[in-house]
mmCIF file with all atom_site columns, C-alpha atoms in Angstrom:
data_model
loop_
_atom_site.group_PDB
_atom_site.id
_atom_site.type_symbol
_atom_site.label_atom_id
_atom_site.label_alt_id
_atom_site.label_comp_id
_atom_site.label_asym_id
_atom_site.label_entity_id
_atom_site.label_seq_id
_atom_site.pdbx_PDB_ins_code
_atom_site.Cartn_x
_atom_site.Cartn_y
_atom_site.Cartn_z
_atom_site.occupancy
_atom_site.B_iso_or_equiv
_atom_site.pdbx_formal_charge
_atom_site.auth_seq_id
_atom_site.auth_comp_id
_atom_site.auth_asym_id
_atom_site.auth_atom_id
_atom_site.pdbx_PDB_model_num
ATOM 1   C CA . ASP A 1 1   ? -17.690 22.172 -21.414 1.00 0.00 ? 1   ASP A CA 1
ATOM 2   C CA . VAL A 1 2   ? -17.732 19.714 -18.558 1.00 0.00 ? 2   VAL A CA 1
ATOM 3   C CA . LYS A 1 3   ? -16.793 21.791 -15.477 1.00 0.00 ? 3   LYS A CA 1
ATOM 4   C CA . VAL A 1 4   ? -15.515 19.786 -12.317 1.00 0.00 ? 4   VAL A CA 1
ATOM 5   C CA . THR A 1 5   ? -14.849 22.190 -9.383  1.00 0.00 ? 5   THR A CA 1
ATOM 6   C CA . GLN A 1 6   ? -12.912 21.422 -6.397  1.00 0.00 ? 6   GLN A CA 1
ATOM 7   C CA . SER A 1 7   ? -13.261 23.837 -3.654  1.00 0.00 ? 7   SER A CA 1
ATOM 8   C CA . SER A 1 8   ? -9.568  24.358 -2.799  1.00 0.00 ? 8   SER A CA 1
ATOM 9   C CA . ARG A 1 9   ? -6.358  24.487 -4.689  1.00 0.00 ? 9   ARG A CA 1
ATOM 10  C CA . TYR A 1 10  ? -4.234  24.366 -1.688  1.00 0.00 ? 10  TYR A CA 1
ATOM 11  C CA . LEU A 1 11  ? -4.739  23.121 2.110   1.00 0.00 ? 11  LEU A CA 1
ATOM 12  C CA . VAL A 1 12  ? -2.694  22.717 5.024   1.00 0.00 ? 12  VAL A CA 1
ATOM 13  C CA . LYS A 1 13  ? -3.923  20.903 8.089   1.00 0.00 ? 13  LYS A CA 1
ATOM 14  C CA . ARG A 1 14  ? -2.575  19.470 10.951  1.00 0.00 ? 14  ARG A CA 1
ATOM 15  C CA . THR A 1 15  ? -2.415  15.712 12.103  1.00 0.00 ? 15  THR A CA 1
ATOM 16  C CA . GLY A 1 16  ? -5.365  14.324 13.641  1.00 0.00 ? 16  GLY A CA 1
ATOM 17  C CA . GLU A 1 17  ? -7.600  17.142 11.879  1.00 0.00 ? 17  GLU A CA 1
ATOM 18  C CA . LYS A 1 18  ? -10.747 15.927 10.073  1.00 0.00 ? 18  LYS A CA 1
ATOM 19  C CA . VAL A 1 19  ? -10.501 17.226 6.592   1.00 0.00 ? 19  VAL A CA 1
ATOM 20  C CA . PHE A 1 20  ? -13.036 17.628 3.923   1.00 0.00 ? 20  PHE A CA 1
ATOM 21  C CA . LEU A 1 21  ? -12.367 17.978 0.364   1.00 0.00 ? 21  LEU A CA 1
ATOM 22  C CA . GLU A 1 22  ? -15.251 19.139 -1.797  1.00 0.00 ? 22  GLU A CA 1
ATOM 23  C CA . CYS A 1 23  ? -15.945 18.539 -5.444  1.00 0.00 ? 23  CYS A CA 1
ATOM 24  C CA . VAL A 1 24  ? -18.743 19.613 -7.745  1.00 0.00 ? 24  VAL A CA 1
ATOM 25  C CA . GLN A 1 25  ? -19.717 18.979 -11.293 1.00 0.00 ? 25  GLN A CA 1
ATOM 26  C CA . ASP A 1 26  ? -22.307 20.852 -13.580 1.00 0.00 ? 26  ASP A CA 1
ATOM 27  C CA . MET A 1 27  ? -22.958 18.226 -16.452 1.00 0.00 ? 27  MET A CA 1
ATOM 28  C CA . ASP A 1 28  ? -25.214 15.975 -14.387 1.00 0.00 ? 28  ASP A CA 1
ATOM 29  C CA . HIS A 1 29  ? -22.941 12.984 -14.652 1.00 0.00 ? 29  HIS A CA 1
ATOM 30  C CA . GLU A 1 30  ? -23.599 9.748  -12.606 1.00 0.00 ? 30  GLU A CA 1
ATOM 31  C CA . ASN A 1 31  ? -20.415 8.964  -11.991 1.00 0.00 ? 31  ASN A CA 1
ATOM 32  C CA . MET A 1 32  ? -17.635 10.745 -9.530  1.00 0.00 ? 32  MET A CA 1
ATOM 33  C CA . PHE A 1 33  ? -14.309 9.548  -8.550  1.00 0.00 ? 33  PHE A CA 1
ATOM 34  C CA . TRP A 1 34  ? -11.601 10.608 -6.082  1.00 0.00 ? 34  TRP A CA 1
ATOM 35  C CA . TYR A 1 35  ? -7.782  9.715  -6.898  1.00 0.00 ? 35  TYR A CA 1
ATOM 36  C CA . ARG A 1 36  ? -4.765  10.863 -5.193  1.00 0.00 ? 36  ARG A CA 1
ATOM 37  C CA . GLN A 1 37  ? -1.498  11.320 -6.986  1.00 0.00 ? 37  GLN A CA 1
ATOM 38  C CA . ASP A 1 38  ? 1.672   10.776 -5.816  1.00 0.00 ? 38  ASP A CA 1
ATOM 39  C CA . PRO A 1 39  ? 5.294   11.323 -7.546  1.00 0.00 ? 39  PRO A CA 1
ATOM 40  C CA . GLY A 1 40  ? 6.269   8.101  -8.772  1.00 0.00 ? 40  GLY A CA 1
ATOM 41  C CA . LEU A 1 41  ? 3.097   6.181  -7.940  1.00 0.00 ? 41  LEU A CA 1
ATOM 42  C CA . GLY A 1 42  ? 0.884   7.861  -10.511 1.00 0.00 ? 42  GLY A CA 1
ATOM 43  C CA . LEU A 1 43  ? -3.025  8.164  -9.863  1.00 0.00 ? 43  LEU A CA 1
ATOM 44  C CA . ARG A 1 44  ? -4.610  5.765  -7.330  1.00 0.00 ? 44  ARG A CA 1
ATOM 45  C CA . LEU A 1 45  ? -8.181  5.462  -6.977  1.00 0.00 ? 45  LEU A CA 1
ATOM 46  C CA . ILE A 1 46  ? -9.525  6.194  -3.236  1.00 0.00 ? 46  ILE A CA 1
ATOM 47  C CA . TYR A 1 47  ? -13.379 5.849  -3.855  1.00 0.00 ? 47  TYR A CA 1
ATOM 48  C CA . PHE A 1 48  ? -15.901 6.284  -6.528  1.00 0.00 ? 48  PHE A CA 1
ATOM 49  C CA . SER A 1 49  ? -19.743 6.602  -6.684  1.00 0.00 ? 49  SER A CA 1
ATOM 50  C CA . TYR A 1 50  ? -22.283 5.834  -9.306  1.00 0.00 ? 50  TYR A CA 1
ATOM 51  C CA . ASP A 1 51  ? -25.051 7.575  -7.986  1.00 0.00 ? 51  ASP A CA 1
ATOM 52  C CA . VAL A 1 52  ? -26.583 9.530  -5.059  1.00 0.00 ? 52  VAL A CA 1
ATOM 53  C CA . LYS A 1 53  ? -25.700 7.706  -1.566  1.00 0.00 ? 53  LYS A CA 1
ATOM 54  C CA . MET A 1 54  ? -23.976 4.926  -3.438  1.00 0.00 ? 54  MET A CA 1
ATOM 55  C CA . LYS A 1 55  ? -20.187 4.621  -2.774  1.00 0.00 ? 55  LYS A CA 1
ATOM 56  C CA . GLU A 1 56  ? -17.788 2.103  -3.873  1.00 0.00 ? 56  GLU A CA 1
ATOM 57  C CA . LYS A 1 57  ? -14.154 1.638  -2.379  1.00 0.00 ? 57  LYS A CA 1
ATOM 58  C CA . GLY A 1 58  ? -11.077 1.909  -4.664  1.00 0.00 ? 58  GLY A CA 1
ATOM 59  C CA . ASP A 1 59  ? -7.982  0.801  -4.519  1.00 0.00 ? 59  ASP A CA 1
ATOM 60  C CA . ILE A 1 60  ? -6.712  2.612  -1.427  1.00 0.00 ? 60  ILE A CA 1
ATOM 61  C CA . PRO A 1 61  ? -9.530  3.610  0.653   1.00 0.00 ? 61  PRO A CA 1
ATOM 62  C CA . GLU A 1 62  ? -8.118  3.195  4.133   1.00 0.00 ? 62  GLU A CA 1
ATOM 63  C CA . GLY A 1 63  ? -8.277  6.394  6.249   1.00 0.00 ? 63  GLY A CA 1
ATOM 64  C CA . TYR A 1 64  ? -10.614 7.982  3.879   1.00 0.00 ? 64  TYR A CA 1
ATOM 65  C CA . SER A 1 65  ? -14.704 8.107  3.469   1.00 0.00 ? 65  SER A CA 1
ATOM 66  C CA . VAL A 1 66  ? -17.011 9.901  0.945   1.00 0.00 ? 66  VAL A CA 1
ATOM 67  C CA . SER A 1 67  ? -20.411 11.199 0.921   1.00 0.00 ? 67  SER A CA 1
ATOM 68  C CA . ARG A 1 68  ? -22.728 11.989 -2.108  1.00 0.00 ? 68  ARG A CA 1
ATOM 69  C CA . GLU A 1 69  ? -26.064 13.478 -0.800  1.00 0.00 ? 69  GLU A CA 1
ATOM 70  C CA . LYS A 1 70  ? -26.475 15.328 -3.985  1.00 0.00 ? 70  LYS A CA 1
ATOM 71  C CA . LYS A 1 71  ? -25.701 14.282 -7.499  1.00 0.00 ? 71  LYS A CA 1
ATOM 72  C CA . GLU A 1 72  ? -23.490 16.950 -8.377  1.00 0.00 ? 72  GLU A CA 1
ATOM 73  C CA . ARG A 1 73  ? -21.291 17.036 -5.098  1.00 0.00 ? 73  ARG A CA 1
ATOM 74  C CA . PHE A 1 74  ? -18.975 14.181 -3.949  1.00 0.00 ? 74  PHE A CA 1
ATOM 75  C CA . SER A 1 75  ? -17.079 14.921 -0.782  1.00 0.00 ? 75  SER A CA 1
ATOM 76  C CA . LEU A 1 76  ? -13.884 13.115 0.262   1.00 0.00 ? 76  LEU A CA 1
ATOM 77  C CA . ILE A 1 77  ? -13.275 13.089 4.141   1.00 0.00 ? 77  ILE A CA 1
ATOM 78  C CA . LEU A 1 78  ? -10.352 12.458 6.191   1.00 0.00 ? 78  LEU A CA 1
ATOM 79  C CA . GLU A 1 79  ? -11.541 11.487 9.337   1.00 0.00 ? 79  GLU A CA 1
ATOM 80  C CA . SER A 1 80  ? -8.251  11.806 11.026  1.00 0.00 ? 80  SER A CA 1
ATOM 81  C CA . ALA A 1 81  ? -5.474  13.381 8.822   1.00 0.00 ? 81  ALA A CA 1
ATOM 82  C CA . SER A 1 82  ? -2.277  11.922 8.969   1.00 0.00 ? 82  SER A CA 1
ATOM 83  C CA . THR A 1 83  ? 1.125   13.252 7.441   1.00 0.00 ? 83  THR A CA 1
ATOM 84  C CA . ASN A 1 84  ? 1.091   10.261 4.965   1.00 0.00 ? 84  ASN A CA 1
ATOM 85  C CA . GLN A 1 85  ? -1.921  11.797 3.323   1.00 0.00 ? 85  GLN A CA 1
ATOM 86  C CA . THR A 1 86  ? -0.219  14.665 2.356   1.00 0.00 ? 86  THR A CA 1
ATOM 87  C CA . SER A 1 87  ? -0.898  14.541 -1.637  1.00 0.00 ? 87  SER A CA 1
ATOM 88  C CA . MET A 1 88  ? -2.433  15.945 -4.709  1.00 0.00 ? 88  MET A CA 1
ATOM 89  C CA . TYR A 1 89  ? -6.167  14.938 -4.492  1.00 0.00 ? 89  TYR A CA 1
ATOM 90  C CA . LEU A 1 90  ? -7.919  14.844 -8.041  1.00 0.00 ? 90  LEU A CA 1
ATOM 91  C CA . CYS A 1 91  ? -11.907 14.596 -8.257  1.00 0.00 ? 91  CYS A CA 1
ATOM 92  C CA . ALA A 1 92  ? -13.236 13.463 -11.530 1.00 0.00 ? 92  ALA A CA 1
ATOM 93  C CA . SER A 1 93  ? -16.714 12.635 -13.212 1.00 0.00 ? 93  SER A CA 1
ATOM 94  C CA . SER A 1 94  ? -18.142 10.678 -16.178 1.00 0.00 ? 94  SER A CA 1
ATOM 95  C CA . SER A 1 95  ? -21.242 9.798  -17.674 1.00 0.00 ? 95  SER A CA 1
ATOM 96  C CA . ALA A 1 96  ? -22.964 6.641  -16.962 1.00 0.00 ? 96  ALA A CA 1
ATOM 97  C CA . GLY A 1 97  ? -23.778 5.622  -20.503 1.00 0.00 ? 97  GLY A CA 1
ATOM 98  C CA . ASP A 1 98  ? -21.434 2.747  -21.867 1.00 0.00 ? 98  ASP A CA 1
ATOM 99  C CA . ARG A 1 99  ? -18.972 2.672  -18.890 1.00 0.00 ? 99  ARG A CA 1
ATOM 100 C CA . LEU A 1 100 ? -16.287 1.326  -21.185 1.00 0.00 ? 100 LEU A CA 1
ATOM 101 C CA . SER A 1 101 ? -16.359 4.580  -23.289 1.00 0.00 ? 101 SER A CA 1
ATOM 102 C CA . SER A 1 102 ? -16.816 7.359  -21.073 1.00 0.00 ? 102 SER A CA 1
ATOM 103 C CA . PRO A 1 103 ? -13.710 9.335  -20.463 1.00 0.00 ? 103 PRO A CA 1
ATOM 104 C CA . LEU A 1 104 ? -13.336 11.061 -17.117 1.00 0.00 ? 104 LEU A CA 1
ATOM 105 C CA . HIS A 1 105 ? -13.390 14.736 -16.642 1.00 0.00 ? 105 HIS A CA 1
ATOM 106 C CA . PHE A 1 106 ? -11.008 16.039 -13.948 1.00 0.00 ? 106 PHE A CA 1
ATOM 107 C CA . GLY A 1 107 ? -10.912 19.149 -11.374 1.00 0.00 ? 107 GLY A CA 1
ATOM 108 C CA . ASN A 1 108 ? -7.826  21.011 -10.969 1.00 0.00 ? 108 ASN A CA 1
ATOM 109 C CA . GLY A 1 109 ? -7.011  19.089 -7.980  1.00 0.00 ? 109 GLY A CA 1
ATOM 110 C CA . THR A 1 110 ? -6.366  19.969 -4.330  1.00 0.00 ? 110 THR A CA 1
ATOM 111 C CA . ARG A 1 111 ? -2.793  19.882 -2.960  1.00 0.00 ? 111 ARG A CA 1
ATOM 112 C CA . LEU A 1 112 ? -3.130  18.854 0.750   1.00 0.00 ? 112 LEU A CA 1
ATOM 113 C CA . THR A 1 113 ? -0.177  19.138 3.157   1.00 0.00 ? 113 THR A CA 1
ATOM 114 C CA . VAL A 1 114 ? -0.659  17.601 6.749   1.00 0.00 ? 114 VAL A CA 1
ATOM 115 C CA . THR A 1 115 ? 1.785   18.848 9.104   1.00 0.00 ? 115 THR A CA 1
ATOM 116 C CA . GLY B 2 1   ? -5.589  -7.286 -12.771 1.00 0.00 ? 1   GLY B CA 1
ATOM 117 C CA . GLU B 2 2   ? -4.901  -4.615 -15.423 1.00 0.00 ? 2   GLU B CA 1
ATOM 118 C CA . ASP B 2 3   ? -1.474  -2.616 -15.493 1.00 0.00 ? 3   ASP B CA 1
ATOM 119 C CA . VAL B 2 4   ? -0.640  0.196  -17.545 1.00 0.00 ? 4   VAL B CA 1
ATOM 120 C CA . GLU B 2 5   ? 3.107   0.855  -18.130 1.00 0.00 ? 5   GLU B CA 1
ATOM 121 C CA . GLN B 2 6   ? 5.025   4.384  -19.301 1.00 0.00 ? 6   GLN B CA 1
ATOM 122 C CA . SER B 2 7   ? 8.470   5.345  -19.357 1.00 0.00 ? 7   SER B CA 1
ATOM 123 C CA . LEU B 2 8   ? 8.746   8.114  -16.729 1.00 0.00 ? 8   LEU B CA 1
ATOM 124 C CA . PHE B 2 9   ? 10.771  10.878 -18.579 1.00 0.00 ? 9   PHE B CA 1
ATOM 125 C CA . LEU B 2 10  ? 11.306  12.200 -22.315 1.00 0.00 ? 10  LEU B CA 1
ATOM 126 C CA . SER B 2 11  ? 13.281  15.347 -23.268 1.00 0.00 ? 11  SER B CA 1
ATOM 127 C CA . VAL B 2 12  ? 13.324  16.484 -26.612 1.00 0.00 ? 12  VAL B CA 1
ATOM 128 C CA . ARG B 2 13  ? 14.266  19.775 -28.269 1.00 0.00 ? 13  ARG B CA 1
ATOM 129 C CA . GLU B 2 14  ? 11.724  22.498 -29.475 1.00 0.00 ? 14  GLU B CA 1
ATOM 130 C CA . GLY B 2 15  ? 10.321  21.714 -33.119 1.00 0.00 ? 15  GLY B CA 1
ATOM 131 C CA . ASP B 2 16  ? 11.591  17.683 -32.873 1.00 0.00 ? 16  ASP B CA 1
ATOM 132 C CA . SER B 2 17  ? 8.730   15.037 -32.445 1.00 0.00 ? 17  SER B CA 1
ATOM 133 C CA . SER B 2 18  ? 8.030   13.510 -29.206 1.00 0.00 ? 18  SER B CA 1
ATOM 134 C CA . VAL B 2 19  ? 6.754   9.643  -29.105 1.00 0.00 ? 19  VAL B CA 1
ATOM 135 C CA . ILE B 2 20  ? 5.409   8.742  -25.570 1.00 0.00 ? 20  ILE B CA 1
ATOM 136 C CA . ASN B 2 21  ? 4.843   5.062  -25.406 1.00 0.00 ? 21  ASN B CA 1
ATOM 137 C CA . CYS B 2 22  ? 2.495   3.016  -23.187 1.00 0.00 ? 22  CYS B CA 1
ATOM 138 C CA . THR B 2 23  ? 1.844   -0.734 -22.595 1.00 0.00 ? 23  THR B CA 1
ATOM 139 C CA . TYR B 2 24  ? -1.518  -2.199 -21.296 1.00 0.00 ? 24  TYR B CA 1
ATOM 140 C CA . THR B 2 25  ? -2.834  -5.563 -20.630 1.00 0.00 ? 25  THR B CA 1
ATOM 141 C CA . ASP B 2 26  ? -6.671  -5.690 -21.002 1.00 0.00 ? 26  ASP B CA 1
ATOM 142 C CA . SER B 2 27  ? -7.125  -6.929 -24.563 1.00 0.00 ? 27  SER B CA 1
ATOM 143 C CA . SER B 2 28  ? -10.968 -6.103 -24.308 1.00 0.00 ? 28  SER B CA 1
ATOM 144 C CA . SER B 2 29  ? -10.444 -2.318 -23.786 1.00 0.00 ? 29  SER B CA 1
ATOM 145 C CA . THR B 2 30  ? -12.955 -0.626 -26.092 1.00 0.00 ? 30  THR B CA 1
ATOM 146 C CA . TYR B 2 31  ? -11.214 2.889  -25.767 1.00 0.00 ? 31  TYR B CA 1
ATOM 147 C CA . LEU B 2 32  ? -7.749  3.949  -24.613 1.00 0.00 ? 32  LEU B CA 1
ATOM 148 C CA . TYR B 2 33  ? -6.967  7.464  -23.521 1.00 0.00 ? 33  TYR B CA 1
ATOM 149 C CA . TRP B 2 34  ? -4.283  9.849  -23.548 1.00 0.00 ? 34  TRP B CA 1
ATOM 150 C CA . TYR B 2 35  ? -4.327  12.693 -21.003 1.00 0.00 ? 35  TYR B CA 1
ATOM 151 C CA . LYS B 2 36  ? -2.253  15.716 -20.355 1.00 0.00 ? 36  LYS B CA 1
ATOM 152 C CA . GLN B 2 37  ? -1.260  17.604 -16.927 1.00 0.00 ? 37  GLN B CA 1
ATOM 153 C CA . GLU B 2 38  ? 0.241   20.805 -16.798 1.00 0.00 ? 38  GLU B CA 1
ATOM 154 C CA . PRO B 2 39  ? 1.998   21.835 -13.929 1.00 0.00 ? 39  PRO B CA 1
ATOM 155 C CA . GLY B 2 40  ? -0.178  22.801 -10.902 1.00 0.00 ? 40  GLY B CA 1
ATOM 156 C CA . ALA B 2 41  ? -3.480  21.469 -13.000 1.00 0.00 ? 41  ALA B CA 1
ATOM 157 C CA . GLY B 2 42  ? -5.876  18.391 -13.045 1.00 0.00 ? 42  GLY B CA 1
ATOM 158 C CA . LEU B 2 43  ? -5.751  16.147 -15.934 1.00 0.00 ? 43  LEU B CA 1
ATOM 159 C CA . GLN B 2 44  ? -6.936  17.197 -19.306 1.00 0.00 ? 44  GLN B CA 1
ATOM 160 C CA . LEU B 2 45  ? -8.445  14.338 -21.776 1.00 0.00 ? 45  LEU B CA 1
ATOM 161 C CA . LEU B 2 46  ? -6.055  14.976 -24.786 1.00 0.00 ? 46  LEU B CA 1
ATOM 162 C CA . THR B 2 47  ? -7.229  12.335 -27.455 1.00 0.00 ? 47  THR B CA 1
ATOM 163 C CA . TYR B 2 48  ? -8.281  8.800  -27.325 1.00 0.00 ? 48  TYR B CA 1
ATOM 164 C CA . ILE B 2 49  ? -8.633  5.937  -29.852 1.00 0.00 ? 49  ILE B CA 1
ATOM 165 C CA . PHE B 2 50  ? -11.284 3.375  -30.202 1.00 0.00 ? 50  PHE B CA 1
ATOM 166 C CA . SER B 2 51  ? -9.890  -0.405 -30.117 1.00 0.00 ? 51  SER B CA 1
ATOM 167 C CA . ASN B 2 52  ? -10.957 -1.207 -33.929 1.00 0.00 ? 52  ASN B CA 1
ATOM 168 C CA . MET B 2 53  ? -8.683  1.344  -35.172 1.00 0.00 ? 53  MET B CA 1
ATOM 169 C CA . ASP B 2 54  ? -4.834  1.599  -35.779 1.00 0.00 ? 54  ASP B CA 1
ATOM 170 C CA . MET B 2 55  ? -4.180  5.077  -35.730 1.00 0.00 ? 55  MET B CA 1
ATOM 171 C CA . LYS B 2 56  ? -6.053  8.293  -35.106 1.00 0.00 ? 56  LYS B CA 1
ATOM 172 C CA . GLN B 2 57  ? -4.766  11.853 -36.145 1.00 0.00 ? 57  GLN B CA 1
ATOM 173 C CA . ASP B 2 58  ? -5.583  15.249 -34.514 1.00 0.00 ? 58  ASP B CA 1
ATOM 174 C CA . GLN B 2 59  ? -3.409  18.051 -35.723 1.00 0.00 ? 59  GLN B CA 1
ATOM 175 C CA . ARG B 2 60  ? -0.081  17.418 -34.475 1.00 0.00 ? 60  ARG B CA 1
ATOM 176 C CA . LEU B 2 61  ? -1.244  14.477 -32.433 1.00 0.00 ? 61  LEU B CA 1
ATOM 177 C CA . THR B 2 62  ? -0.998  11.130 -33.532 1.00 0.00 ? 62  THR B CA 1
ATOM 178 C CA . VAL B 2 63  ? -2.060  8.133  -31.836 1.00 0.00 ? 63  VAL B CA 1
ATOM 179 C CA . LEU B 2 64  ? -0.965  4.610  -32.612 1.00 0.00 ? 64  LEU B CA 1
ATOM 180 C CA . LEU B 2 65  ? -2.145  1.487  -31.435 1.00 0.00 ? 65  LEU B CA 1
ATOM 181 C CA . ASN B 2 66  ? -0.720  -1.964 -31.894 1.00 0.00 ? 66  ASN B CA 1
ATOM 182 C CA . LYS B 2 67  ? -3.359  -4.382 -30.351 1.00 0.00 ? 67  LYS B CA 1
ATOM 183 C CA . LYS B 2 68  ? -1.161  -7.418 -30.877 1.00 0.00 ? 68  LYS B CA 1
ATOM 184 C CA . ASP B 2 69  ? 1.478   -6.150 -28.610 1.00 0.00 ? 69  ASP B CA 1
ATOM 185 C CA . LYS B 2 70  ? -0.753  -4.231 -26.371 1.00 0.00 ? 70  LYS B CA 1
ATOM 186 C CA . HIS B 2 71  ? 1.131   -1.037 -27.172 1.00 0.00 ? 71  HIS B CA 1
ATOM 187 C CA . LEU B 2 72  ? 0.050   2.351  -27.584 1.00 0.00 ? 72  LEU B CA 1
ATOM 188 C CA . SER B 2 73  ? 2.019   5.583  -28.438 1.00 0.00 ? 73  SER B CA 1
ATOM 189 C CA . LEU B 2 74  ? 1.500   9.414  -28.763 1.00 0.00 ? 74  LEU B CA 1
ATOM 190 C CA . ARG B 2 75  ? 3.393   11.387 -31.254 1.00 0.00 ? 75  ARG B CA 1
ATOM 191 C CA . ILE B 2 76  ? 3.569   15.053 -31.164 1.00 0.00 ? 76  ILE B CA 1
ATOM 192 C CA . ALA B 2 77  ? 4.862   16.604 -34.012 1.00 0.00 ? 77  ALA B CA 1
ATOM 193 C CA . ASP B 2 78  ? 6.657   19.796 -33.988 1.00 0.00 ? 78  ASP B CA 1
ATOM 194 C CA . THR B 2 79  ? 6.907   19.977 -30.234 1.00 0.00 ? 79  THR B CA 1
ATOM 195 C CA . GLN B 2 80  ? 6.402   23.122 -28.812 1.00 0.00 ? 80  GLN B CA 1
ATOM 196 C CA . THR B 2 81  ? 7.730   24.333 -24.954 1.00 0.00 ? 81  THR B CA 1
ATOM 197 C CA . GLY B 2 82  ? 3.904   24.616 -24.086 1.00 0.00 ? 82  GLY B CA 1
ATOM 198 C CA . ASP B 2 83  ? 3.757   20.804 -24.853 1.00 0.00 ? 83  ASP B CA 1
ATOM 199 C CA . SER B 2 84  ? 5.728   20.329 -21.553 1.00 0.00 ? 84  SER B CA 1
ATOM 200 C CA . ALA B 2 85  ? 3.840   18.322 -19.117 1.00 0.00 ? 85  ALA B CA 1
ATOM 201 C CA . ILE B 2 86  ? 3.019   15.097 -17.801 1.00 0.00 ? 86  ILE B CA 1
ATOM 202 C CA . TYR B 2 87  ? 1.401   12.335 -20.117 1.00 0.00 ? 87  TYR B CA 1
ATOM 203 C CA . PHE B 2 88  ? -0.959  9.635  -18.986 1.00 0.00 ? 88  PHE B CA 1
ATOM 204 C CA . CYS B 2 89  ? -2.301  6.824  -20.708 1.00 0.00 ? 89  CYS B CA 1
ATOM 205 C CA . ALA B 2 90  ? -5.472  5.099  -19.455 1.00 0.00 ? 90  ALA B CA 1
ATOM 206 C CA . GLU B 2 91  ? -7.469  2.125  -20.257 1.00 0.00 ? 91  GLU B CA 1
ATOM 207 C CA . PRO B 2 92  ? -10.974 1.350  -18.531 1.00 0.00 ? 92  PRO B CA 1
ATOM 208 C CA . HIS B 2 93  ? -11.151 -1.049 -15.908 1.00 0.00 ? 93  HIS B CA 1
ATOM 209 C CA . SER B 2 94  ? -12.406 -4.310 -17.335 1.00 0.00 ? 94  SER B CA 1
ATOM 210 C CA . GLY B 2 95  ? -15.255 -4.779 -14.935 1.00 0.00 ? 95  GLY B CA 1
ATOM 211 C CA . ASN B 2 96  ? -17.297 -2.358 -16.906 1.00 0.00 ? 96  ASN B CA 1
ATOM 212 C CA . THR B 2 97  ? -17.092 -0.195 -13.568 1.00 0.00 ? 97  THR B CA 1
ATOM 213 C CA . GLY B 2 98  ? -16.415 3.234  -15.403 1.00 0.00 ? 98  GLY B CA 1
ATOM 214 C CA . LYS B 2 99  ? -13.064 3.514  -13.662 1.00 0.00 ? 99  LYS B CA 1
ATOM 215 C CA . LEU B 2 100 ? -9.983  4.082  -15.757 1.00 0.00 ? 100 LEU B CA 1
ATOM 216 C CA . ILE B 2 101 ? -6.668  2.396  -14.927 1.00 0.00 ? 101 ILE B CA 1
ATOM 217 C CA . PHE B 2 102 ? -3.837  5.033  -15.555 1.00 0.00 ? 102 PHE B CA 1
ATOM 218 C CA . GLY B 2 103 ? -0.146  4.655  -16.166 1.00 0.00 ? 103 GLY B CA 1
ATOM 219 C CA . GLN B 2 104 ? 2.472   6.294  -13.991 1.00 0.00 ? 104 GLN B CA 1
ATOM 220 C CA . GLY B 2 105 ? 2.752   9.272  -16.462 1.00 0.00 ? 105 GLY B CA 1
ATOM 221 C CA . THR B 2 106 ? 5.590   10.418 -18.690 1.00 0.00 ? 106 THR B CA 1
ATOM 222 C CA . THR B 2 107 ? 6.972   13.862 -18.026 1.00 0.00 ? 107 THR B CA 1
ATOM 223 C CA . LEU B 2 108 ? 7.922   15.591 -21.242 1.00 0.00 ? 108 LEU B CA 1
ATOM 224 C CA . GLN B 2 109 ? 10.592  18.275 -21.063 1.00 0.00 ? 109 GLN B CA 1
ATOM 225 C CA . VAL B 2 110 ? 10.830  20.410 -24.020 1.00 0.00 ? 110 VAL B CA 1
ATOM 226 C CA . LYS B 2 111 ? 14.326  22.447 -24.233 1.00 0.00 ? 111 LYS B CA 1
ATOM 227 C CA . PRO B 2 112 ? 14.323  25.599 -26.349 1.00 0.00 ? 112 PRO B CA 1
#
């Protein structure tokens, strides 16, 4: 089974702090994604990556950056956390293959609270 | 751009059937997916249907696809309290990017 592991289930950070959310997958997947989930808004894509050192902006990249130095690891960085970034963050991965038919496999999420 | 729409809430009694509906916009979608999210957890792939199929059955789950109306439904037979969760339908982004476009999610509440 594909395993996507997010390093923290819960995080509490202060406004202005730099925050790192880590995600590791063990299936040698090429594609990795970061979504945030908010009530009433569903899942919104922040950033994604097709390969090491590659990154693409999603629908809501403002205030975030990412790092993919190794194929299995995809990090989401909040340069200066703000209260409107309080949310559930979900990491996912998928096989490159046929991109139209590859399902996403999700981690358990990190619930971030910024105070 | 693509848009996936779902109703937000469904309440059923234990033992009844649940039907969760979804509409999508991209007629070229090859696969359509249903994900389940239990409280405090990530999304779990529940089932999927290939676009050349009208129906797919997997134990208590039945997926129906109406391509003409771009309508997808998930039927859960003999709904149990353990089925209480948020259900998301999703379609691939049209640009062959590997992204999935998700609906807002339907919260299924199962009453004993």
